[in-house]
Amino acid sequence: SFSLFSHAFSMPNIVVIGAGIAGISSALAIQHKFPTAKVTIISDLFSPNVTSDLAAGFWWPYLCNFHDANLLNRICRDTFEYISRLVSVEDAGAMWQSGHVVSKEDEEIPEWSTLVKGFRKLTKEQLRELGEEYKSGNFFTTLGLEPTKYIAYATRQFLSNGGCIRQKKIKNLNELTDEFDVIINCSGIGAKELMGDAEMKPIRGQIIRAHAPRVKHFFCDGDYYCLLNSNFVVLGGTHDEGEWDTTVNEETAKKILEENVKKMPELKGATILSHHVGLRPFRSSLRIEKETIKSVKGKEVTVVHNYGHGGSGITLFWGCALHVAELLEKERAHL
């Protein structure tokens, strides 16, 4: 049977399914770890038409579960540190931004508070200024990463490292087992169909992009949010579990705008640029693990799954990509 890295002087032929932020980053991390490996990305959709493109690009752990808390914390930290390094890269889409996250519940200080800059709990007086309904809240400086800009940057890096890209919809992993020795599955919401994964479900998110130069801070209260990009703000949002409809609902759009203007008067007079709907790829637990499958001809193929990031794709993408590369390196070490 074939083993990954079985030949002393050859590297495996690796394919990544999916060209969103998880797919392109996994491919890049593998190239960093194994510079001589041949890496191909296969996807039916590419930026700016993938789910990642609709993300506000805000580093903040949200709608993500994982059984290994230590690994999840490391993944969050690795991603935060990576984005912070990208701030100095002009066209990578990374930036620092400050603002408020408030809640109608009494919430504990999150574990990630030591990662962000200047984290502080809001006083009762400060909360009251933001809204009588809030019981707890924090002010901090975190990172933003505009997904479309980053994916373009990462794709240039991937191609300059010798990577290949193909457009095709993969319906079964067996389509790839003859040509490739390793499959990295970053199919996002598509994993429901591709893997028959009943745990995958969409969480529909509707947003508005607006030109609002007077807005200088982000604001999020669990129901509605205003997040910063370099040329626009992203107003949200909805959290419709199990909803596949990607058409824009006009009533929802009106409500999103009204509620955000109530919280942030600086939004008055903002120019609406566009409306969008995306499907967050939610799973009861992030799936980042390795398995071995056999081709029809009996060849053993390593599969590493990396999907189910929920609403935390920007918070997890690079740490997950590094973990994918680590899982491959461990396999080589055990031979």
mmCIF file of C-alpha atoms in Angstrom:
data_model
loop_
_atom_site.group_PDB
_atom_site.id
_atom_site.type_symbol
_atom_site.label_atom_id
_atom_site.label_comp_id
_atom_site.label_asym_id
_atom_site.label_seq_id
_atom_site.Cartn_x
_atom_site.Cartn_y
_atom_site.Cartn_z
ATOM 1 C CA SER A 1 0.000 0.000 0.000
ATOM 2 C CA PHE A 2 1.040 3.591 -0.554
ATOM 3 C CA SER A 3 2.189 5.666 2.391
ATOM 4 C CA LEU A 4 2.358 9.434 2.489
ATOM 5 C CA PHE A 5 5.980 10.546 1.936
ATOM 6 C CA SER A 6 6.889 6.926 1.163
ATOM 7 C CA HIS A 7 9.689 7.800 -1.210
ATOM 8 C CA ALA A 8 12.764 9.338 0.333
ATOM 9 C CA PHE A 9 13.288 11.902 -2.421
ATOM 10 C CA SER A 10 9.747 12.576 -3.600
ATOM 11 C CA MET A 11 6.910 14.590 -2.156
ATOM 12 C CA PRO A 12 3.254 13.618 -2.394
ATOM 13 C CA ASN A 13 0.834 15.105 -4.881
ATOM 14 C CA ILE A 14 -1.554 17.167 -2.732
ATOM 15 C CA VAL A 15 -4.980 18.565 -3.636
ATOM 16 C CA VAL A 16 -6.998 21.124 -1.674
ATOM 17 C CA ILE A 17 -10.769 21.164 -2.217
ATOM 18 C CA GLY A 18 -12.149 24.688 -1.861
ATOM 19 C CA ALA A 19 -10.794 28.151 -2.663
ATOM 20 C CA GLY A 20 -12.191 30.130 0.248
ATOM 21 C CA ILE A 21 -10.008 31.498 3.012
ATOM 22 C CA ALA A 22 -9.573 28.029 4.593
ATOM 23 C CA GLY A 23 -8.587 26.406 1.292
ATOM 24 C CA ILE A 24 -6.101 28.988 0.030
ATOM 25 C CA SER A 25 -4.508 29.308 3.489
ATOM 26 C CA SER A 26 -4.176 25.538 3.948
ATOM 27 C CA ALA A 27 -2.507 25.317 0.539
ATOM 28 C CA LEU A 28 -0.115 28.145 1.468
ATOM 29 C CA ALA A 29 0.758 26.637 4.865
ATOM 30 C CA ILE A 30 1.517 23.276 3.215
ATOM 31 C CA GLN A 31 3.800 24.989 0.695
ATOM 32 C CA HIS A 32 5.644 26.691 3.575
ATOM 33 C CA LYS A 33 6.076 23.373 5.408
ATOM 34 C CA PHE A 34 6.864 21.255 2.309
ATOM 35 C CA PRO A 35 8.402 23.566 -0.337
ATOM 36 C CA THR A 36 8.910 20.748 -2.866
ATOM 37 C CA ALA A 37 5.362 19.368 -2.673
ATOM 38 C CA LYS A 38 3.070 19.753 -5.679
ATOM 39 C CA VAL A 39 -0.111 21.457 -4.443
ATOM 40 C CA THR A 40 -3.284 21.936 -6.507
ATOM 41 C CA ILE A 41 -6.463 23.779 -5.495
ATOM 42 C CA ILE A 42 -9.690 22.500 -7.070
ATOM 43 C CA SER A 43 -12.934 24.427 -6.558
ATOM 44 C CA ASP A 44 -16.143 25.179 -8.402
ATOM 45 C CA LEU A 45 -16.217 28.764 -7.062
ATOM 46 C CA PHE A 46 -13.476 31.342 -6.590
ATOM 47 C CA SER A 47 -13.176 34.761 -4.966
ATOM 48 C CA PRO A 48 -15.016 37.125 -5.099
ATOM 49 C CA ASN A 49 -17.842 34.565 -5.286
ATOM 50 C CA VAL A 50 -17.153 32.403 -2.221
ATOM 51 C CA THR A 51 -18.664 32.595 1.274
ATOM 52 C CA SER A 52 -15.443 34.099 2.651
ATOM 53 C CA ASP A 53 -15.892 37.193 0.493
ATOM 54 C CA LEU A 54 -19.028 38.149 2.417
ATOM 55 C CA ALA A 55 -17.397 37.954 5.847
ATOM 56 C CA ALA A 56 -16.854 41.266 7.598
ATOM 57 C CA GLY A 57 -13.314 40.091 8.346
ATOM 58 C CA PHE A 58 -13.354 40.614 12.099
ATOM 59 C CA TRP A 59 -11.108 38.638 14.483
ATOM 60 C CA TRP A 60 -13.527 37.627 17.223
ATOM 61 C CA PRO A 61 -14.331 34.023 18.272
ATOM 62 C CA TYR A 62 -17.979 33.564 17.283
ATOM 63 C CA LEU A 63 -20.270 30.644 16.429
ATOM 64 C CA CYS A 64 -17.537 28.048 16.696
ATOM 65 C CA ASN A 65 -17.274 24.936 18.839
ATOM 66 C CA PHE A 66 -14.427 22.478 19.277
ATOM 67 C CA HIS A 67 -13.820 19.608 21.699
ATOM 68 C CA ASP A 68 -10.163 20.511 22.340
ATOM 69 C CA ALA A 69 -10.140 23.908 24.099
ATOM 70 C CA ASN A 70 -6.342 24.132 24.195
ATOM 71 C CA LEU A 71 -6.003 23.517 20.467
ATOM 72 C CA LEU A 72 -8.825 25.966 19.707
ATOM 73 C CA ASN A 73 -7.109 28.668 21.774
ATOM 74 C CA ARG A 74 -3.833 28.026 19.950
ATOM 75 C CA ILE A 75 -5.575 28.197 16.565
ATOM 76 C CA CYS A 76 -7.148 31.545 17.517
ATOM 77 C CA ARG A 77 -3.792 32.892 18.753
ATOM 78 C CA ASP A 78 -1.850 31.699 15.684
ATOM 79 C CA THR A 79 -4.382 33.392 13.405
ATOM 80 C CA PHE A 80 -4.309 36.630 15.405
ATOM 81 C CA GLU A 81 -0.504 36.758 15.265
ATOM 82 C CA TYR A 82 -0.493 36.027 11.523
ATOM 83 C CA ILE A 83 -3.008 38.810 10.743
ATOM 84 C CA SER A 84 -1.003 41.226 12.915
ATOM 85 C CA ARG A 85 2.051 40.537 10.737
ATOM 86 C CA LEU A 86 -0.010 41.212 7.606
ATOM 87 C CA VAL A 87 -0.844 44.757 8.758
ATOM 88 C CA SER A 88 2.514 45.892 7.359
ATOM 89 C CA VAL A 89 1.758 44.278 3.960
ATOM 90 C CA GLU A 90 0.074 46.953 1.866
ATOM 91 C CA ASP A 91 -2.279 44.784 -0.212
ATOM 92 C CA ALA A 92 -3.108 41.967 2.241
ATOM 93 C CA GLY A 93 -6.247 43.619 3.670
ATOM 94 C CA ALA A 94 -5.243 43.609 7.375
ATOM 95 C CA MET A 95 -5.796 46.468 9.816
ATOM 96 C CA TRP A 96 -6.247 47.269 13.496
ATOM 97 C CA GLN A 97 -9.660 48.508 14.653
ATOM 98 C CA SER A 98 -11.166 49.434 18.012
ATOM 99 C CA GLY A 99 -14.690 49.376 19.350
ATOM 100 C CA HIS A 100 -17.370 48.023 21.654
ATOM 101 C CA VAL A 101 -18.915 44.585 22.104
ATOM 102 C CA VAL A 102 -21.894 44.695 24.481
ATOM 103 C CA SER A 103 -24.442 42.177 25.752
ATOM 104 C CA LYS A 104 -27.864 42.061 27.370
ATOM 105 C CA GLU A 105 -26.493 39.320 29.657
ATOM 106 C CA ASP A 106 -23.839 39.398 32.378
ATOM 107 C CA GLU A 107 -20.897 37.871 30.537
ATOM 108 C CA GLU A 108 -17.534 36.743 31.859
ATOM 109 C CA ILE A 109 -14.272 38.183 30.547
ATOM 110 C CA PRO A 110 -13.366 35.928 27.582
ATOM 111 C CA GLU A 111 -10.132 33.918 27.492
ATOM 112 C CA TRP A 112 -8.996 35.733 24.368
ATOM 113 C CA SER A 113 -9.030 39.107 26.158
ATOM 114 C CA THR A 114 -5.256 38.839 26.733
ATOM 115 C CA LEU A 115 -4.626 38.564 22.967
ATOM 116 C CA VAL A 116 -6.337 41.756 21.837
ATOM 117 C CA LYS A 117 -5.013 45.213 22.682
ATOM 118 C CA GLY A 118 -6.292 47.474 25.466
ATOM 119 C CA PHE A 119 -9.112 45.185 26.621
ATOM 120 C CA ARG A 120 -11.253 46.771 29.349
ATOM 121 C CA LYS A 121 -14.672 46.137 30.829
ATOM 122 C CA LEU A 122 -17.162 48.952 30.438
ATOM 123 C CA THR A 123 -18.498 50.675 33.553
ATOM 124 C CA LYS A 124 -22.243 50.859 34.242
ATOM 125 C CA GLU A 125 -22.195 54.505 33.183
ATOM 126 C CA GLN A 126 -20.463 53.685 29.890
ATOM 127 C CA LEU A 127 -22.931 50.862 29.226
ATOM 128 C CA ARG A 128 -25.887 53.169 29.907
ATOM 129 C CA GLU A 129 -24.578 55.611 27.313
ATOM 130 C CA LEU A 130 -24.633 52.815 24.733
ATOM 131 C CA GLY A 131 -28.087 51.527 25.667
ATOM 132 C CA GLU A 132 -30.216 50.949 28.777
ATOM 133 C CA GLU A 133 -30.655 47.259 27.868
ATOM 134 C CA TYR A 134 -26.975 46.303 28.173
ATOM 135 C CA LYS A 135 -25.683 44.508 31.278
ATOM 136 C CA SER A 136 -22.060 43.942 30.265
ATOM 137 C CA GLY A 137 -19.620 45.043 27.629
ATOM 138 C CA ASN A 138 -15.998 45.534 26.639
ATOM 139 C CA PHE A 139 -13.873 47.940 24.656
ATOM 140 C CA PHE A 140 -10.794 46.600 22.843
ATOM 141 C CA THR A 141 -8.636 46.816 19.745
ATOM 142 C CA THR A 142 -8.621 43.787 17.481
ATOM 143 C CA LEU A 143 -7.706 42.937 13.911
ATOM 144 C CA GLY A 144 -9.704 43.149 10.734
ATOM 145 C CA LEU A 145 -8.883 41.234 7.569
ATOM 146 C CA GLU A 146 -10.769 41.964 4.362
ATOM 147 C CA PRO A 147 -11.244 38.470 2.911
ATOM 148 C CA THR A 148 -11.358 39.408 -0.773
ATOM 149 C CA LYS A 149 -8.086 41.357 -0.509
ATOM 150 C CA TYR A 150 -6.421 38.639 1.565
ATOM 151 C CA ILE A 151 -7.513 35.790 -0.741
ATOM 152 C CA ALA A 152 -6.092 37.699 -3.736
ATOM 153 C CA TYR A 153 -2.823 38.247 -1.830
ATOM 154 C CA ALA A 154 -2.618 34.601 -0.698
ATOM 155 C CA THR A 155 -3.456 33.353 -4.204
ATOM 156 C CA ARG A 156 -0.569 35.355 -5.665
ATOM 157 C CA GLN A 157 1.733 33.817 -3.049
ATOM 158 C CA PHE A 158 0.404 30.319 -3.773
ATOM 159 C CA LEU A 159 0.906 30.641 -7.538
ATOM 160 C CA SER A 160 4.384 32.170 -7.183
ATOM 161 C CA ASN A 161 5.309 29.112 -5.059
ATOM 162 C CA GLY A 162 4.381 26.872 -7.998
ATOM 163 C CA GLY A 163 0.810 26.056 -6.994
ATOM 164 C CA CYS A 164 -1.854 25.054 -9.537
ATOM 165 C CA ILE A 165 -5.544 26.001 -9.656
ATOM 166 C CA ARG A 166 -8.383 24.154 -11.405
ATOM 167 C CA GLN A 167 -12.086 24.880 -11.645
ATOM 168 C CA LYS A 168 -14.272 21.832 -11.102
ATOM 169 C CA LYS A 169 -17.026 20.745 -8.711
ATOM 170 C CA ILE A 170 -15.937 17.660 -6.786
ATOM 171 C CA LYS A 171 -18.882 15.435 -5.900
ATOM 172 C CA ASN A 172 -16.963 12.500 -4.397
ATOM 173 C CA LEU A 173 -13.459 12.169 -2.944
ATOM 174 C CA ASN A 174 -12.948 9.077 -5.119
ATOM 175 C CA GLU A 175 -12.703 11.405 -8.127
ATOM 176 C CA LEU A 176 -9.305 12.482 -6.769
ATOM 177 C CA THR A 177 -7.748 9.292 -5.401
ATOM 178 C CA ASP A 178 -6.043 8.140 -8.630
ATOM 179 C CA GLU A 179 -4.233 11.430 -9.253
ATOM 180 C CA PHE A 180 -3.523 12.605 -5.704
ATOM 181 C CA ASP A 181 -1.900 11.087 -2.595
ATOM 182 C CA VAL A 182 -3.284 13.633 -0.112
ATOM 183 C CA ILE A 183 -6.669 15.389 -0.095
ATOM 184 C CA ILE A 184 -7.244 18.493 2.049
ATOM 185 C CA ASN A 185 -10.989 19.008 2.420
ATOM 186 C CA CYS A 186 -11.827 22.711 2.846
ATOM 187 C CA SER A 187 -15.250 22.478 1.232
ATOM 188 C CA GLY A 188 -17.069 24.623 3.829
ATOM 189 C CA ILE A 189 -20.852 24.384 3.611
ATOM 190 C CA GLY A 190 -20.296 22.085 0.610
ATOM 191 C CA ALA A 191 -19.084 19.380 3.024
ATOM 192 C CA LYS A 192 -22.735 18.636 3.810
ATOM 193 C CA GLU A 193 -23.162 17.257 0.301
ATOM 194 C CA LEU A 194 -19.584 16.137 -0.416
ATOM 195 C CA MET A 195 -19.154 14.168 2.831
ATOM 196 C CA GLY A 196 -22.801 13.476 3.567
ATOM 197 C CA ASP A 197 -22.136 15.319 6.829
ATOM 198 C CA ALA A 198 -25.504 15.679 8.546
ATOM 199 C CA GLU A 199 -23.958 17.893 11.249
ATOM 200 C CA MET A 200 -23.260 20.664 8.750
ATOM 201 C CA LYS A 201 -25.908 23.361 8.558
ATOM 202 C CA PRO A 202 -26.011 26.904 7.231
ATOM 203 C CA ILE A 203 -26.488 29.909 9.458
ATOM 204 C CA ARG A 204 -27.781 32.549 7.069
ATOM 205 C CA GLY A 205 -26.302 36.013 7.438
ATOM 206 C CA GLN A 206 -27.653 39.091 5.685
ATOM 207 C CA ILE A 207 -25.490 42.236 5.547
ATOM 208 C CA ILE A 208 -25.326 45.731 4.094
ATOM 209 C CA ARG A 209 -22.157 47.390 2.853
ATOM 210 C CA ALA A 210 -22.226 51.166 3.267
ATOM 211 C CA HIS A 211 -19.905 54.122 2.770
ATOM 212 C CA ALA A 212 -19.844 55.798 6.199
ATOM 213 C CA PRO A 213 -16.614 57.779 6.671
ATOM 214 C CA ARG A 214 -17.830 59.262 9.985
ATOM 215 C CA VAL A 215 -17.793 55.814 11.648
ATOM 216 C CA LYS A 216 -14.467 55.293 13.423
ATOM 217 C CA HIS A 217 -15.237 52.390 15.832
ATOM 218 C CA PHE A 218 -16.927 49.013 15.480
ATOM 219 C CA PHE A 219 -20.019 48.140 17.507
ATOM 220 C CA CYS A 220 -21.569 44.733 18.160
ATOM 221 C CA ASP A 221 -24.401 43.862 20.555
ATOM 222 C CA GLY A 222 -25.059 40.226 19.618
ATOM 223 C CA ASP A 223 -28.061 41.121 17.436
ATOM 224 C CA TYR A 224 -26.698 43.909 15.272
ATOM 225 C CA TYR A 225 -23.226 45.036 14.339
ATOM 226 C CA CYS A 226 -21.253 47.644 12.440
ATOM 227 C CA LEU A 227 -17.734 46.529 11.479
ATOM 228 C CA LEU A 228 -15.014 48.435 9.650
ATOM 229 C CA ASN A 229 -13.347 47.738 6.320
ATOM 230 C CA SER A 230 -10.951 50.137 4.591
ATOM 231 C CA ASN A 231 -13.519 51.626 2.187
ATOM 232 C CA PHE A 232 -16.879 50.724 3.744
ATOM 233 C CA VAL A 233 -18.622 49.451 6.868
ATOM 234 C CA VAL A 234 -20.429 46.120 7.123
ATOM 235 C CA LEU A 235 -23.820 46.260 8.830
ATOM 236 C CA GLY A 236 -25.478 43.112 10.079
ATOM 237 C CA GLY A 237 -27.009 40.955 10.723
ATOM 238 C CA THR A 238 -29.008 37.808 10.891
ATOM 239 C CA HIS A 239 -28.346 34.355 12.367
ATOM 240 C CA ASP A 240 -30.925 32.151 10.664
ATOM 241 C CA GLU A 241 -30.072 28.529 11.499
ATOM 242 C CA GLY A 242 -30.772 25.955 8.806
ATOM 243 C CA GLU A 243 -31.854 28.616 6.295
ATOM 244 C CA TRP A 244 -30.494 28.132 2.755
ATOM 245 C CA ASP A 245 -32.195 31.099 1.066
ATOM 246 C CA THR A 246 -29.543 33.496 -0.268
ATOM 247 C CA THR A 247 -31.927 36.129 -1.640
ATOM 248 C CA VAL A 248 -31.871 39.541 0.048
ATOM 249 C CA ASN A 249 -34.921 40.206 2.239
ATOM 250 C CA GLU A 250 -35.862 43.883 1.966
ATOM 251 C CA GLU A 251 -37.644 44.025 5.335
ATOM 252 C CA THR A 252 -34.599 42.505 7.025
ATOM 253 C CA ALA A 253 -32.323 45.022 5.289
ATOM 254 C CA LYS A 254 -34.504 47.903 6.519
ATOM 255 C CA LYS A 255 -34.403 46.547 10.101
ATOM 256 C CA ILE A 256 -30.594 46.068 10.004
ATOM 257 C CA LEU A 257 -30.105 49.670 8.896
ATOM 258 C CA GLU A 258 -32.586 51.124 11.405
ATOM 259 C CA GLU A 259 -31.173 49.243 14.390
ATOM 260 C CA ASN A 260 -27.569 50.088 13.520
ATOM 261 C CA VAL A 261 -28.382 53.795 13.104
ATOM 262 C CA LYS A 262 -30.021 53.732 16.572
ATOM 263 C CA LYS A 263 -26.786 52.390 18.077
ATOM 264 C CA MET A 264 -24.451 54.525 15.951
ATOM 265 C CA PRO A 265 -25.837 57.954 14.977
ATOM 266 C CA GLU A 266 -22.703 58.489 12.829
ATOM 267 C CA LEU A 267 -24.341 56.135 10.318
ATOM 268 C CA LYS A 268 -26.989 58.748 9.462
ATOM 269 C CA GLY A 269 -26.499 59.800 5.861
ATOM 270 C CA ALA A 270 -24.372 56.746 5.016
ATOM 271 C CA THR A 271 -24.442 55.697 1.359
ATOM 272 C CA ILE A 272 -25.711 52.144 0.844
ATOM 273 C CA LEU A 273 -23.343 50.350 -1.527
ATOM 274 C CA SER A 274 -24.756 46.815 -1.702
ATOM 275 C CA HIS A 275 -26.764 44.073 0.005
ATOM 276 C CA HIS A 276 -25.549 40.481 0.458
ATOM 277 C CA VAL A 277 -26.510 37.136 1.968
ATOM 278 C CA GLY A 278 -23.985 34.463 2.993
ATOM 279 C CA LEU A 279 -24.286 31.021 4.574
ATOM 280 C CA ARG A 280 -21.982 30.463 7.555
ATOM 281 C CA PRO A 281 -20.719 26.838 7.508
ATOM 282 C CA PHE A 282 -21.777 25.779 11.010
ATOM 283 C CA ARG A 283 -21.122 22.414 12.628
ATOM 284 C CA SER A 284 -21.581 21.196 16.223
ATOM 285 C CA SER A 285 -17.766 20.970 16.298
ATOM 286 C CA LEU A 286 -15.092 22.265 13.936
ATOM 287 C CA ARG A 287 -13.826 19.277 11.939
ATOM 288 C CA ILE A 288 -10.051 19.349 11.671
ATOM 289 C CA GLU A 289 -8.763 15.792 11.594
ATOM 290 C CA LYS A 290 -7.034 13.184 9.463
ATOM 291 C CA GLU A 291 -8.305 9.914 8.042
ATOM 292 C CA THR A 292 -7.192 7.392 5.430
ATOM 293 C CA ILE A 293 -9.412 6.275 2.579
ATOM 294 C CA LYS A 294 -8.815 3.629 -0.087
ATOM 295 C CA SER A 295 -9.246 4.210 -3.786
ATOM 296 C CA VAL A 296 -11.133 1.755 -5.955
ATOM 297 C CA LYS A 297 -7.735 0.302 -6.876
ATOM 298 C CA GLY A 298 -6.744 -0.114 -3.223
ATOM 299 C CA LYS A 299 -4.374 2.857 -2.995
ATOM 300 C CA GLU A 300 -4.315 4.498 0.449
ATOM 301 C CA VAL A 301 -4.960 8.230 0.370
ATOM 302 C CA THR A 302 -4.623 10.587 3.337
ATOM 303 C CA VAL A 303 -7.529 13.003 3.829
ATOM 304 C CA VAL A 304 -7.311 15.989 6.183
ATOM 305 C CA HIS A 305 -10.651 17.667 6.872
ATOM 306 C CA ASN A 306 -10.733 21.388 7.668
ATOM 307 C CA TYR A 307 -14.298 22.695 7.719
ATOM 308 C CA GLY A 308 -17.152 23.759 9.991
ATOM 309 C CA HIS A 309 -15.700 27.137 11.025
ATOM 310 C CA GLY A 310 -19.137 28.676 11.658
ATOM 311 C CA GLY A 311 -18.912 32.448 11.957
ATOM 312 C CA SER A 312 -15.229 32.347 12.923
ATOM 313 C CA GLY A 313 -13.492 31.759 9.605
ATOM 314 C CA ILE A 314 -11.367 34.908 9.973
ATOM 315 C CA THR A 315 -10.582 34.058 13.601
ATOM 316 C CA LEU A 316 -9.452 30.493 12.855
ATOM 317 C CA PHE A 317 -8.224 30.262 9.253
ATOM 318 C CA TRP A 318 -4.444 30.483 9.668
ATOM 319 C CA GLY A 319 -4.213 28.447 12.874
ATOM 320 C CA CYS A 320 -6.274 25.725 11.178
ATOM 321 C CA ALA A 321 -4.026 25.872 8.099
ATOM 322 C CA LEU A 322 -0.935 25.422 10.297
ATOM 323 C CA HIS A 323 -2.599 22.472 12.058
ATOM 324 C CA VAL A 324 -3.367 20.836 8.692
ATOM 325 C CA ALA A 325 0.336 21.102 7.759
ATOM 326 C CA GLU A 326 1.304 19.728 11.204
ATOM 327 C CA LEU A 327 -0.958 16.695 10.755
ATOM 328 C CA LEU A 328 0.839 15.920 7.479
ATOM 329 C CA GLU A 329 4.237 16.400 9.084
ATOM 330 C CA LYS A 330 3.325 14.022 11.934
ATOM 331 C CA GLU A 331 2.360 11.380 9.389
ATOM 332 C CA ARG A 332 5.763 11.688 7.743
ATOM 333 C CA ALA A 333 7.520 11.501 11.138
ATOM 334 C CA HIS A 334 5.761 8.234 11.970
ATOM 335 C CA LEU A 335 6.980 6.415 8.870
#
